[in-house]
Tab-separated table of C-alpha atoms in Angstrom:
chain	number	residue	atom	x	y	z
A	1	UNK	CA	-19.094	-27.539	-9.369
A	2	UNK	CA	-21.820	-26.355	-6.605
A	3	UNK	CA	-22.784	-23.254	-5.104
A	4	UNK	CA	-20.460	-21.687	-2.365
A	5	UNK	CA	-22.129	-18.327	-1.737
A	6	UNK	CA	-25.337	-16.879	-3.028
A	7	UNK	CA	-25.652	-12.988	-2.685
A	8	UNK	CA	-29.334	-11.872	-3.420
A	9	UNK	CA	-29.911	-8.307	-4.133
A	10	UNK	CA	-27.911	-6.992	-1.485
A	11	UNK	CA	-27.446	-3.133	-0.852
A	12	UNK	CA	-25.292	-1.781	1.913
A	13	UNK	CA	-24.316	1.502	3.410
A	14	UNK	CA	-21.310	2.486	5.528
A	15	UNK	CA	-21.919	4.410	8.825
A	16	UNK	CA	-20.302	7.729	9.587
A	17	UNK	CA	-21.831	9.947	6.864
A	18	UNK	CA	-25.321	11.692	6.718
A	19	UNK	CA	-27.202	10.630	4.740
A	20	UNK	CA	-25.531	7.305	4.522
A	21	UNK	CA	-24.430	6.603	0.984
A	22	UNK	CA	-24.732	3.308	-0.843
A	23	UNK	CA	-21.421	1.532	-0.817
A	24	UNK	CA	-23.044	-1.383	-2.685
A	25	UNK	CA	-26.339	-1.725	-4.648
A	26	UNK	CA	-28.428	-4.395	-5.828
A	27	UNK	CA	-25.665	-7.070	-5.750
A	28	UNK	CA	-26.650	-10.607	-7.400
A	29	UNK	CA	-23.812	-13.064	-7.285
A	30	UNK	CA	-23.957	-16.797	-7.311
A	31	UNK	CA	-20.130	-18.087	-6.403
A	32	UNK	CA	-19.718	-21.651	-7.681
A	33	UNK	CA	-17.014	-23.778	-5.874
A	34	UNK	CA	-13.858	-23.541	-8.246
A	35	UNK	CA	-15.073	-20.591	-10.097
A	36	UNK	CA	-12.196	-18.223	-9.444
A	37	UNK	CA	-12.878	-14.534	-10.290
A	38	UNK	CA	-10.963	-11.286	-10.584
A	39	UNK	CA	-12.725	-8.149	-9.435
A	40	UNK	CA	-11.852	-4.839	-11.137
A	41	UNK	CA	-12.746	-1.215	-10.912
A	42	UNK	CA	-11.611	2.204	-10.339
A	43	UNK	CA	-10.703	3.453	-6.596
A	44	UNK	CA	-13.661	3.860	-4.479
A	45	UNK	CA	-15.784	1.756	-6.677
A	46	UNK	CA	-16.871	-0.945	-3.904
A	47	UNK	CA	-14.518	-3.674	-4.470
A	48	UNK	CA	-13.041	-3.830	-1.067
A	49	UNK	CA	-16.552	-3.423	0.600
A	50	UNK	CA	-17.866	-6.500	-1.605
A	51	UNK	CA	-14.902	-8.720	-0.440
A	52	UNK	CA	-15.711	-7.476	3.375
A	53	UNK	CA	-19.375	-8.636	2.593
A	54	UNK	CA	-18.385	-12.050	1.369
A	55	UNK	CA	-16.100	-12.402	4.320
A	56	UNK	CA	-19.056	-11.670	6.628
A	57	UNK	CA	-17.677	-8.608	8.071
A	58	UNK	CA	-20.608	-6.290	6.594
A	59	UNK	CA	-24.444	-6.510	7.236
A	60	UNK	CA	-26.453	-6.028	4.274
A	61	UNK	CA	-29.022	-3.099	4.647
A	62	UNK	CA	-31.088	-4.830	2.053
A	63	UNK	CA	-31.077	-8.454	0.765
A	64	UNK	CA	-29.128	-11.347	2.213
A	65	UNK	CA	-26.018	-13.450	1.808
A	66	UNK	CA	-26.276	-17.273	2.052
A	67	UNK	CA	-22.894	-19.162	2.774
A	68	UNK	CA	-22.883	-23.083	2.152
A	69	UNK	CA	-20.556	-24.366	4.689
A	70	UNK	CA	-20.262	-27.909	6.287
A	71	UNK	CA	-23.455	-27.361	8.141
A	72	UNK	CA	-25.596	-26.436	5.082
A	73	UNK	CA	-26.781	-22.913	4.030
A	74	UNK	CA	-26.641	-20.222	6.585
A	75	UNK	CA	-27.111	-16.589	6.387
A	76	UNK	CA	-25.399	-15.418	9.389
A	77	UNK	CA	-22.287	-13.559	8.935
A	78	UNK	CA	-20.361	-15.950	11.311
A	79	UNK	CA	-20.938	-18.490	8.583
A	80	UNK	CA	-19.060	-16.173	6.302
A	81	UNK	CA	-16.211	-15.847	8.703
A	82	UNK	CA	-16.073	-19.565	9.183
A	83	UNK	CA	-15.487	-20.734	5.525
A	84	UNK	CA	-13.584	-17.756	4.222
A	85	UNK	CA	-10.281	-15.839	4.679
A	86	UNK	CA	-9.433	-12.147	3.862
A	87	UNK	CA	-6.356	-10.537	3.275
A	88	UNK	CA	-6.707	-6.796	2.713
A	89	UNK	CA	-4.858	-3.272	3.058
A	90	UNK	CA	-7.124	-2.751	6.164
A	91	UNK	CA	-6.063	-6.082	7.921
A	92	UNK	CA	-2.469	-4.955	7.597
A	93	UNK	CA	-3.098	-1.497	8.739
A	94	UNK	CA	-4.780	-2.923	11.824
A	95	UNK	CA	-1.511	-5.033	12.647
A	96	UNK	CA	0.448	-2.050	12.225
A	97	UNK	CA	-1.620	0.407	14.404
A	98	UNK	CA	-1.955	-2.234	17.211
A	99	UNK	CA	1.658	-2.977	17.009
A	100	UNK	CA	1.138	-6.103	19.174
A	101	UNK	CA	4.597	-7.868	19.991
A	102	UNK	CA	3.751	-11.082	18.551
A	103	UNK	CA	6.036	-13.378	16.457
A	104	UNK	CA	5.814	-14.179	12.649
A	105	UNK	CA	5.012	-17.804	13.931
A	106	UNK	CA	2.016	-16.507	16.081
A	107	UNK	CA	0.682	-14.252	13.331
A	108	UNK	CA	0.473	-17.166	10.929
A	109	UNK	CA	-0.987	-19.853	13.733
A	110	UNK	CA	-3.899	-17.225	14.206
A	111	UNK	CA	-5.117	-17.899	10.676
A	112	UNK	CA	-6.269	-21.407	11.898
A	113	UNK	CA	-8.963	-19.926	13.943
A	114	UNK	CA	-9.042	-16.421	12.278
A	115	UNK	CA	-8.511	-14.468	15.447
A	116	UNK	CA	-6.290	-11.384	15.563
A	117	UNK	CA	-4.084	-12.707	18.485
A	118	UNK	CA	-3.151	-16.338	19.248
A	119	UNK	CA	-5.493	-17.365	22.477
A	120	UNK	CA	-4.445	-21.096	22.618
A	121	UNK	CA	-1.559	-23.188	22.386
A	122	UNK	CA	-0.958	-24.666	18.856
A	123	UNK	CA	-0.671	-28.416	18.215
A	124	UNK	CA	2.276	-29.501	16.663
A	125	UNK	CA	0.518	-30.557	13.531
A	126	UNK	CA	-0.456	-26.839	13.041
A	127	UNK	CA	3.168	-25.694	13.689
A	128	UNK	CA	4.341	-28.128	11.182
A	129	UNK	CA	2.100	-26.892	8.461
A	130	UNK	CA	2.606	-23.187	9.239
A	131	UNK	CA	6.446	-23.918	8.994
A	132	UNK	CA	6.003	-25.861	5.612
A	133	UNK	CA	4.025	-23.001	4.282
A	134	UNK	CA	6.591	-20.544	5.480
A	135	UNK	CA	9.284	-22.464	3.800
A	136	UNK	CA	7.481	-22.450	0.471
A	137	UNK	CA	7.163	-18.945	0.575
A	138	UNK	CA	11.006	-18.201	1.465
A	139	UNK	CA	9.551	-16.764	4.869
A	140	UNK	CA	11.068	-18.997	7.478
A	141	UNK	CA	13.224	-16.209	9.094
A	142	UNK	CA	10.239	-14.227	9.563
A	143	UNK	CA	8.511	-16.759	11.824
A	144	UNK	CA	10.920	-15.573	14.698
A	145	UNK	CA	10.765	-11.837	13.890
A	146	UNK	CA	8.197	-9.596	15.838
A	147	UNK	CA	5.456	-7.887	13.771
A	148	UNK	CA	6.238	-4.340	14.596
A	149	UNK	CA	9.991	-4.970	13.230
A	150	UNK	CA	8.683	-6.188	9.826
A	151	UNK	CA	8.868	-4.235	6.491
A	152	UNK	CA	5.605	-3.637	4.673
A	153	UNK	CA	6.274	-6.517	2.333
A	154	UNK	CA	7.295	-8.836	5.030
A	155	UNK	CA	4.115	-8.345	6.936
A	156	UNK	CA	2.001	-8.760	3.767
A	157	UNK	CA	3.786	-11.890	2.997
A	158	UNK	CA	2.918	-13.216	6.438
A	159	UNK	CA	-0.660	-12.197	6.309
A	160	UNK	CA	-1.088	-14.283	2.981
A	161	UNK	CA	0.299	-17.098	4.730
A	162	UNK	CA	-2.107	-16.574	7.733
A	163	UNK	CA	-4.953	-16.752	5.190
A	164	UNK	CA	-3.596	-19.752	3.362
A	165	UNK	CA	-2.777	-21.991	6.320
A	166	UNK	CA	-6.275	-23.198	7.085
A	167	UNK	CA	-7.162	-23.896	3.492
A	168	UNK	CA	-10.474	-21.827	3.575
A	169	UNK	CA	-12.998	-22.780	1.043
A	170	UNK	CA	-13.305	-19.013	0.077
A	171	UNK	CA	-10.107	-17.099	-0.384
A	172	UNK	CA	-10.712	-13.461	-0.557
A	173	UNK	CA	-7.461	-11.258	-1.790
A	174	UNK	CA	-7.810	-7.425	-1.880
A	175	UNK	CA	-4.728	-6.162	-4.032
A	176	UNK	CA	-2.667	-9.021	-2.348
A	177	UNK	CA	0.599	-8.597	-4.186
A	178	UNK	CA	1.127	-5.011	-3.475
A	179	UNK	CA	4.389	-4.564	-1.495
A	180	UNK	CA	5.924	-7.756	-2.539
A	181	UNK	CA	9.432	-7.938	-4.360
A	182	UNK	CA	9.697	-10.119	-7.510
A	183	UNK	CA	10.907	-13.180	-5.840
A	184	UNK	CA	8.218	-13.367	-3.079
A	185	UNK	CA	5.631	-12.435	-5.574
A	186	UNK	CA	6.350	-15.170	-7.896
A	187	UNK	CA	6.540	-17.665	-4.747
A	188	UNK	CA	3.160	-16.458	-3.557
A	189	UNK	CA	1.584	-16.922	-6.902
A	190	UNK	CA	2.917	-20.445	-6.916
A	191	UNK	CA	1.419	-21.311	-3.518
A	192	UNK	CA	-1.754	-19.601	-4.723
A	193	UNK	CA	-1.864	-22.207	-7.830
A	194	UNK	CA	-1.757	-24.844	-5.203
A	195	UNK	CA	-4.223	-23.201	-3.220
A	196	UNK	CA	-6.860	-23.252	-6.057
A	197	UNK	CA	-7.177	-27.056	-5.653
A	198	UNK	CA	-9.065	-26.651	-2.661
A	199	UNK	CA	-10.157	-22.834	-2.212
A	200	UNK	CA	-12.151	-20.712	-4.511
A	201	UNK	CA	-10.355	-17.563	-4.877
A	202	UNK	CA	-11.923	-14.080	-5.375
A	203	UNK	CA	-9.153	-11.394	-5.898
A	204	UNK	CA	-9.449	-7.735	-6.653
A	205	UNK	CA	-6.750	-6.114	-8.599
A	206	UNK	CA	-5.653	-2.882	-10.650
A	207	UNK	CA	-3.263	-4.578	-12.548
A	208	UNK	CA	-4.759	-7.191	-15.011
A	209	UNK	CA	-1.135	-8.307	-16.040
A	210	UNK	CA	-0.690	-10.181	-12.854
A	211	UNK	CA	-3.790	-12.164	-12.912
A	212	UNK	CA	-2.912	-15.922	-13.077
A	213	UNK	CA	-3.956	-17.989	-16.258
A	214	UNK	CA	-6.561	-20.058	-14.031
A	215	UNK	CA	-8.378	-16.976	-13.051
A	216	UNK	CA	-11.028	-17.512	-15.862
A	217	UNK	CA	-13.766	-14.775	-15.031
A	218	UNK	CA	-13.592	-11.116	-14.636
A	219	UNK	CA	-16.137	-8.885	-13.034
A	220	UNK	CA	-16.184	-5.220	-12.852
A	221	UNK	CA	-17.276	-3.046	-9.832
A	222	UNK	CA	-18.628	0.417	-10.947
A	223	UNK	CA	-20.085	2.922	-8.290
A	224	UNK	CA	-21.316	0.101	-5.971
A	225	UNK	CA	-22.713	-1.970	-8.678
A	226	UNK	CA	-21.529	-5.391	-9.981
A	227	UNK	CA	-21.654	-5.805	-13.742
A	228	UNK	CA	-22.122	-9.278	-15.383
A	229	UNK	CA	-19.174	-11.719	-15.515
A	230	UNK	CA	-17.058	-11.992	-18.707
A	231	UNK	CA	-14.524	-14.891	-19.284
A	232	UNK	CA	-10.937	-13.633	-19.342
A	233	UNK	CA	-10.791	-14.519	-23.047
A	234	UNK	CA	-13.275	-11.800	-23.727
A	235	UNK	CA	-12.326	-9.174	-21.277
A	236	UNK	CA	-9.296	-7.970	-23.164
A	237	UNK	CA	-11.095	-4.545	-23.170
A	238	UNK	CA	-10.044	-4.242	-19.412
A	239	UNK	CA	-6.526	-4.985	-20.031
A	240	UNK	CA	-6.525	-2.522	-23.212
A	241	UNK	CA	-7.984	0.031	-21.003
A	242	UNK	CA	-5.640	-0.273	-18.306
A	243	UNK	CA	-2.638	0.163	-20.689
A	244	UNK	CA	-4.092	3.295	-22.556
A	245	UNK	CA	-3.329	6.682	-21.389
A	246	UNK	CA	-5.492	8.008	-18.522
A	247	UNK	CA	-7.187	11.383	-19.222
A	248	UNK	CA	-5.951	14.086	-16.722
A	249	UNK	CA	-8.359	16.541	-15.587
A	250	UNK	CA	-6.354	19.370	-16.399
A	251	UNK	CA	-3.457	18.736	-18.857
A	252	UNK	CA	-0.280	20.751	-17.978
A	253	UNK	CA	2.960	21.028	-19.726
A	254	UNK	CA	5.669	19.564	-17.864
A	255	UNK	CA	9.045	21.364	-17.476
A	256	UNK	CA	11.877	19.098	-17.555
A	257	UNK	CA	13.985	18.940	-14.202
A	258	UNK	CA	17.057	20.629	-14.032
A	259	UNK	CA	20.000	18.712	-14.462
A	260	UNK	CA	22.046	17.260	-11.459
A	261	UNK	CA	24.585	19.636	-10.090
A	262	UNK	CA	27.492	17.708	-8.929
A	263	UNK	CA	29.349	20.642	-7.632
A	264	UNK	CA	26.656	22.212	-5.603
A	265	UNK	CA	26.113	21.588	-1.898
A	266	UNK	CA	24.012	18.517	-1.185
A	267	UNK	CA	20.530	19.031	-0.192
A	268	UNK	CA	20.918	15.647	1.882
A	269	UNK	CA	24.416	14.368	3.007
A	270	UNK	CA	24.247	11.056	4.913
A	271	UNK	CA	27.900	9.865	6.257
A	272	UNK	CA	28.456	6.749	7.970
A	273	UNK	CA	24.867	6.396	9.167
A	274	UNK	CA	23.879	3.385	11.354
A	275	UNK	CA	20.468	3.049	12.533
A	276	UNK	CA	19.132	1.034	15.294
A	277	UNK	CA	15.416	-0.009	16.077
A	278	UNK	CA	14.712	-1.660	19.273
A	279	UNK	CA	18.394	-2.087	19.643
A	280	UNK	CA	18.652	-4.237	16.193
A	281	UNK	CA	21.017	-2.818	13.481
A	282	UNK	CA	18.779	-1.994	10.569
A	283	UNK	CA	21.006	0.185	8.379
A	284	UNK	CA	24.733	-0.106	8.347
A	285	UNK	CA	27.276	2.676	7.634
A	286	UNK	CA	25.380	4.323	4.910
A	287	UNK	CA	27.030	6.974	2.830
A	288	UNK	CA	24.973	8.963	0.449
A	289	UNK	CA	24.160	12.419	-0.936
A	290	UNK	CA	21.295	14.128	-2.713
A	291	UNK	CA	22.172	16.900	-4.638
A	292	UNK	CA	20.035	19.426	-6.736
A	293	UNK	CA	18.621	17.975	-10.010
A	294	UNK	CA	18.820	14.721	-8.669
A	295	UNK	CA	15.777	12.229	-8.450
A	296	UNK	CA	16.524	8.852	-6.771
A	297	UNK	CA	15.025	5.347	-7.038
A	298	UNK	CA	15.676	2.953	-4.339
A	299	UNK	CA	15.331	-0.770	-4.967
A	300	UNK	CA	15.942	-3.935	-2.848
A	301	UNK	CA	14.162	-6.899	-1.656
A	302	UNK	CA	11.436	-6.799	1.209
A	303	UNK	CA	12.989	-6.193	4.621
A	304	UNK	CA	16.461	-4.781	3.192
A	305	UNK	CA	15.909	-1.356	4.879
A	306	UNK	CA	14.642	0.969	2.263
A	307	UNK	CA	11.577	2.307	4.490
A	308	UNK	CA	13.966	2.682	7.358
A	309	UNK	CA	16.264	4.603	5.084
A	310	UNK	CA	13.583	6.996	4.064
A	311	UNK	CA	12.370	7.574	7.763
A	312	UNK	CA	15.848	8.320	8.573
A	313	UNK	CA	15.866	10.909	5.911
A	314	UNK	CA	12.536	12.299	7.249
A	315	UNK	CA	13.655	12.750	10.644
A	316	UNK	CA	11.720	9.841	11.948
A	317	UNK	CA	14.517	7.685	12.741
A	318	UNK	CA	17.908	8.862	14.235
A	319	UNK	CA	21.363	8.153	13.249
A	320	UNK	CA	23.534	6.199	15.853
A	321	UNK	CA	26.878	7.932	17.157
A	322	UNK	CA	29.495	8.083	14.607
A	323	UNK	CA	27.425	8.850	11.788
A	324	UNK	CA	25.664	12.116	10.866
A	325	UNK	CA	23.138	13.563	8.348
A	326	UNK	CA	23.191	17.151	7.208
A	327	UNK	CA	20.075	18.687	5.594
A	328	UNK	CA	20.371	21.941	3.576
A	329	UNK	CA	16.793	22.898	2.849
A	330	UNK	CA	16.397	26.143	0.777
A	331	UNK	CA	12.652	26.557	1.726
A	332	UNK	CA	13.727	26.511	5.383
A	333	UNK	CA	16.431	29.149	5.091
A	334	UNK	CA	19.366	26.513	4.316
A	335	UNK	CA	21.172	24.039	6.737
A	336	UNK	CA	19.033	23.158	9.713
A	337	UNK	CA	19.049	20.720	12.501
A	338	UNK	CA	15.603	21.968	13.975
A	339	UNK	CA	13.124	19.071	13.678
A	340	UNK	CA	10.306	21.481	13.004
A	341	UNK	CA	12.192	22.666	10.006
A	342	UNK	CA	12.894	19.184	8.662
A	343	UNK	CA	9.307	17.962	9.092
A	344	UNK	CA	8.287	21.115	6.809
A	345	UNK	CA	11.091	20.677	4.318
A	346	UNK	CA	11.247	16.864	3.962
A	347	UNK	CA	7.949	15.294	3.545
A	348	UNK	CA	7.267	11.316	3.644
A	349	UNK	CA	4.376	9.392	2.050
A	350	UNK	CA	4.163	5.905	3.112
A	351	UNK	CA	1.881	2.924	3.873
A	352	UNK	CA	3.062	3.230	7.563
A	353	UNK	CA	2.342	6.842	7.832
A	354	UNK	CA	-1.265	6.231	6.408
A	355	UNK	CA	-1.723	3.281	8.613
A	356	UNK	CA	-0.845	5.012	11.808
A	357	UNK	CA	-2.906	8.258	11.159
A	358	UNK	CA	-5.344	7.636	13.854
A	359	UNK	CA	-7.520	10.724	13.792
A	360	UNK	CA	-11.039	10.424	12.198
A	361	UNK	CA	-11.204	13.593	9.905
A	362	UNK	CA	-12.821	14.359	6.870
A	363	UNK	CA	-10.443	14.301	3.405
A	364	UNK	CA	-9.928	18.224	3.642
A	365	UNK	CA	-9.128	18.030	7.135
A	366	UNK	CA	-6.491	15.524	6.538
A	367	UNK	CA	-5.079	17.328	3.697
A	368	UNK	CA	-4.884	20.742	5.683
A	369	UNK	CA	-2.832	18.885	8.444
A	370	UNK	CA	-0.129	18.830	6.047
A	371	UNK	CA	0.572	22.657	6.486
A	372	UNK	CA	2.127	21.895	9.850
A	373	UNK	CA	2.738	18.041	9.084
A	374	UNK	CA	0.989	16.963	12.142
A	375	UNK	CA	-1.201	14.025	12.812
A	376	UNK	CA	-4.682	15.703	13.455
A	377	UNK	CA	-5.541	19.430	13.484
A	378	UNK	CA	-4.392	21.539	16.372
A	379	UNK	CA	-5.352	25.115	14.905
A	380	UNK	CA	-8.006	26.775	12.673
A	381	UNK	CA	-6.759	27.251	9.043
A	382	UNK	CA	-7.083	30.571	7.117
A	383	UNK	CA	-9.476	30.911	4.129
A	384	UNK	CA	-6.268	30.927	1.831
A	385	UNK	CA	-4.979	27.975	3.473
A	386	UNK	CA	-8.053	26.018	2.786
A	387	UNK	CA	-8.163	27.247	-0.681
A	388	UNK	CA	-4.647	26.217	-1.454
A	389	UNK	CA	-5.318	22.620	0.123
A	390	UNK	CA	-8.424	22.370	-2.264
A	391	UNK	CA	-6.313	23.536	-5.225
A	392	UNK	CA	-3.817	20.783	-4.486
A	393	UNK	CA	-6.517	18.254	-4.073
A	394	UNK	CA	-7.870	19.250	-7.497
A	395	UNK	CA	-4.604	18.547	-9.134
A	396	UNK	CA	-4.850	15.055	-7.725
A	397	UNK	CA	-8.576	14.903	-8.998
A	398	UNK	CA	-9.651	14.372	-5.206
A	399	UNK	CA	-11.361	17.530	-4.551
A	400	UNK	CA	-14.757	15.783	-4.529
A	401	UNK	CA	-13.729	13.781	-1.465
A	402	UNK	CA	-13.407	17.052	0.606
A	403	UNK	CA	-16.040	16.444	3.034
A	404	UNK	CA	-16.131	12.622	3.234
A	405	UNK	CA	-14.727	10.714	6.331
A	406	UNK	CA	-11.151	9.207	5.557
A	407	UNK	CA	-12.347	6.024	7.412
A	408	UNK	CA	-14.987	5.468	4.551
A	409	UNK	CA	-12.477	5.976	1.563
A	410	UNK	CA	-10.658	3.350	-0.388
A	411	UNK	CA	-7.093	2.595	-0.084
A	412	UNK	CA	-6.171	4.090	-3.444
A	413	UNK	CA	-8.322	7.506	-2.490
A	414	UNK	CA	-6.340	7.675	0.631
A	415	UNK	CA	-3.074	7.310	-1.502
A	416	UNK	CA	-3.870	10.412	-3.459
A	417	UNK	CA	-4.757	12.518	-0.284
A	418	UNK	CA	-1.821	11.767	1.542
A	419	UNK	CA	0.292	13.046	-1.498
A	420	UNK	CA	-1.646	15.990	-1.559
A	421	UNK	CA	-1.143	16.664	2.288
A	422	UNK	CA	2.591	16.150	1.638
A	423	UNK	CA	2.736	18.944	-1.019
A	424	UNK	CA	1.237	21.773	1.164
A	425	UNK	CA	3.713	24.079	2.429
A	426	UNK	CA	6.086	23.874	-0.415
A	427	UNK	CA	8.637	21.203	0.737
A	428	UNK	CA	11.837	20.657	-0.760
A	429	UNK	CA	12.233	16.960	-0.886
A	430	UNK	CA	9.412	14.200	-1.176
A	431	UNK	CA	9.964	10.810	-0.089
A	432	UNK	CA	7.665	8.033	-1.436
A	433	UNK	CA	7.544	4.489	-0.232
A	434	UNK	CA	5.387	2.367	-2.701
A	435	UNK	CA	3.094	5.236	-3.195
A	436	UNK	CA	1.157	3.582	-6.297
A	437	UNK	CA	0.126	0.434	-4.311
A	438	UNK	CA	-3.828	0.515	-4.424
A	439	UNK	CA	-4.076	3.065	-7.251
A	440	UNK	CA	-6.126	2.067	-10.279
A	441	UNK	CA	-4.443	2.602	-13.434
A	442	UNK	CA	-5.583	6.060	-14.262
A	443	UNK	CA	-4.941	7.440	-11.051
A	444	UNK	CA	-1.621	5.816	-11.039
A	445	UNK	CA	-0.835	7.657	-14.509
A	446	UNK	CA	-2.112	10.763	-13.138
A	447	UNK	CA	-0.041	10.500	-9.932
A	448	UNK	CA	3.143	9.738	-11.702
A	449	UNK	CA	2.520	12.588	-14.144
A	450	UNK	CA	2.050	15.253	-11.450
A	451	UNK	CA	5.297	13.868	-9.732
A	452	UNK	CA	7.241	14.778	-13.053
A	453	UNK	CA	5.613	18.046	-13.034
A	454	UNK	CA	6.546	18.737	-9.461
A	455	UNK	CA	10.261	17.666	-10.391
A	456	UNK	CA	10.045	20.225	-13.172
A	457	UNK	CA	9.090	22.890	-10.664
A	458	UNK	CA	12.130	22.211	-8.372
A	459	UNK	CA	10.834	19.411	-5.881
A	460	UNK	CA	13.360	16.554	-5.323
A	461	UNK	CA	12.167	13.071	-5.246
A	462	UNK	CA	13.363	9.851	-3.414
A	463	UNK	CA	11.083	6.964	-4.737
A	464	UNK	CA	10.996	3.415	-3.510
A	465	UNK	CA	8.970	0.758	-5.498
A	466	UNK	CA	9.307	-2.862	-6.225
A	467	UNK	CA	7.888	-2.414	-9.926
A	468	UNK	CA	9.787	-0.721	-12.518
A	469	UNK	CA	6.801	0.548	-14.272
A	470	UNK	CA	5.966	2.491	-11.073
A	471	UNK	CA	7.783	5.486	-11.232
A	472	UNK	CA	8.019	9.123	-12.755
A	473	UNK	CA	10.145	9.548	-15.732
A	474	UNK	CA	12.262	12.194	-13.961
A	475	UNK	CA	14.039	9.533	-11.901
A	476	UNK	CA	17.774	10.014	-12.966
A	477	UNK	CA	19.673	7.965	-10.075
A	478	UNK	CA	19.341	4.497	-8.754
A	479	UNK	CA	20.677	2.908	-5.701
A	480	UNK	CA	20.040	-0.726	-4.275
A	481	UNK	CA	19.575	-1.473	-0.556
A	482	UNK	CA	21.008	-5.089	0.400
A	483	UNK	CA	21.156	-6.033	3.982
A	484	UNK	CA	20.825	-2.474	5.197
A	485	UNK	CA	23.889	-1.279	2.903
A	486	UNK	CA	23.215	1.177	0.226
A	487	UNK	CA	24.951	0.877	-3.163
A	488	UNK	CA	24.823	3.330	-6.065
A	489	UNK	CA	24.156	1.236	-9.420
A	490	UNK	CA	23.558	3.709	-12.026
A	491	UNK	CA	27.151	4.384	-13.036
A	492	UNK	CA	27.587	7.623	-11.149
A	493	UNK	CA	29.963	8.099	-8.313
A	494	UNK	CA	29.175	5.543	-5.736
A	495	UNK	CA	27.922	5.916	-2.277
A	496	UNK	CA	29.359	2.828	-1.245
A	497	UNK	CA	30.878	-0.348	-3.288
A	498	UNK	CA	28.819	-0.546	-6.402
A	499	UNK	CA	27.074	-3.738	-7.284
A	500	UNK	CA	26.928	-4.782	-11.082
A	501	UNK	CA	23.533	-3.941	-11.772
A	502	UNK	CA	19.980	-3.419	-10.492
């Protein structure tokens, strides 16, 4: 093995705050070719910033980074971009915000030159390589789809293909498997096993159980500092810590949720609902009800329609003629068709809503926007409203972030803030789309414990996740989405023809 990257006493601060805080401090790291490594650490520790530094996206305030490419050692950031590829939540959010009408094929082909868009025609050899990779990832149909039409998991899969296609010397993966269903997660890690033959892989994760056997080193990032490496065999304390109960700041007894009421008026009543997006039918004749005391888990493969279903319930997608959705929201006075009432009584927390939140606010301002469920702030908030916002942030252990710009926070920190935002105003129904992605183990346990407590207080949950361990214990109904059709699979009265099992 020989040296690929050398990081020499690097300290780095991020702009946008006064005084600029240190995001990384006195980082020393020599990365040898073939020395694959996992980065672990709490939300906000600096893992994503460190990966961006290795990719050449950040300029050190102190120290330097040297990349050893085909032309020898260089310390220019462009040298880092030339030898490395990075897949991160930030990259995915950029494609979601821009909503470029490019095909999946074009997206993968941009990986050869590491450009956001395809600026030149691609040679047949490149097209064949992209298709072969997509075939191994079971993503061939996505090559013809448009990026704005893709689900979270489908877009993540193609971004991973984009990084793999040019075989970079250094492959940087930031929580890479989040949002992938079981099948595509297995296929991706199989492809990663092939890639390790020619790429040195550095991957951050909050889930040590997902680390492949060949990733032999673990390094922990704590408050911007990189701790010494440990062989995987000696890093058992990390896995043990991840599996141990996380201490909650203020333990509160959880009141069991009320049992389901099969005879009461449904809070949500969906009848024969079909949803089109850009003239493409995504949901097909869905029949479903949410009754008092019910808390649903929705499962299904990437692209099956789960996120569209949640957006329909929230009023962000409309039901085509011939179908209907009735909402009876106690907090809004009962049955309502007013979008203003729906936006207050039904709240959605998702990757997409986080990605499309385009205003540069501090964390407290972001949470306060939940009072009116607006993107941005359009009025002054009373002292009582601000105090309640801080109280909700305290329940999620994120009140210390109040004055920090949301553009400088980690994905996991933003996850907690968007839940706090959704809870303001006392909604009746909370829709959660992969809410645990990006959360460290302690935050994840605390997040789910709070959801259980909220269910005991009368809030109704509809929860989407690909991992069975990601979910509060209050979930008592299950449905599977397949090809835009919803099937109840928990043994209760079906919404449509039931499947055998989840």
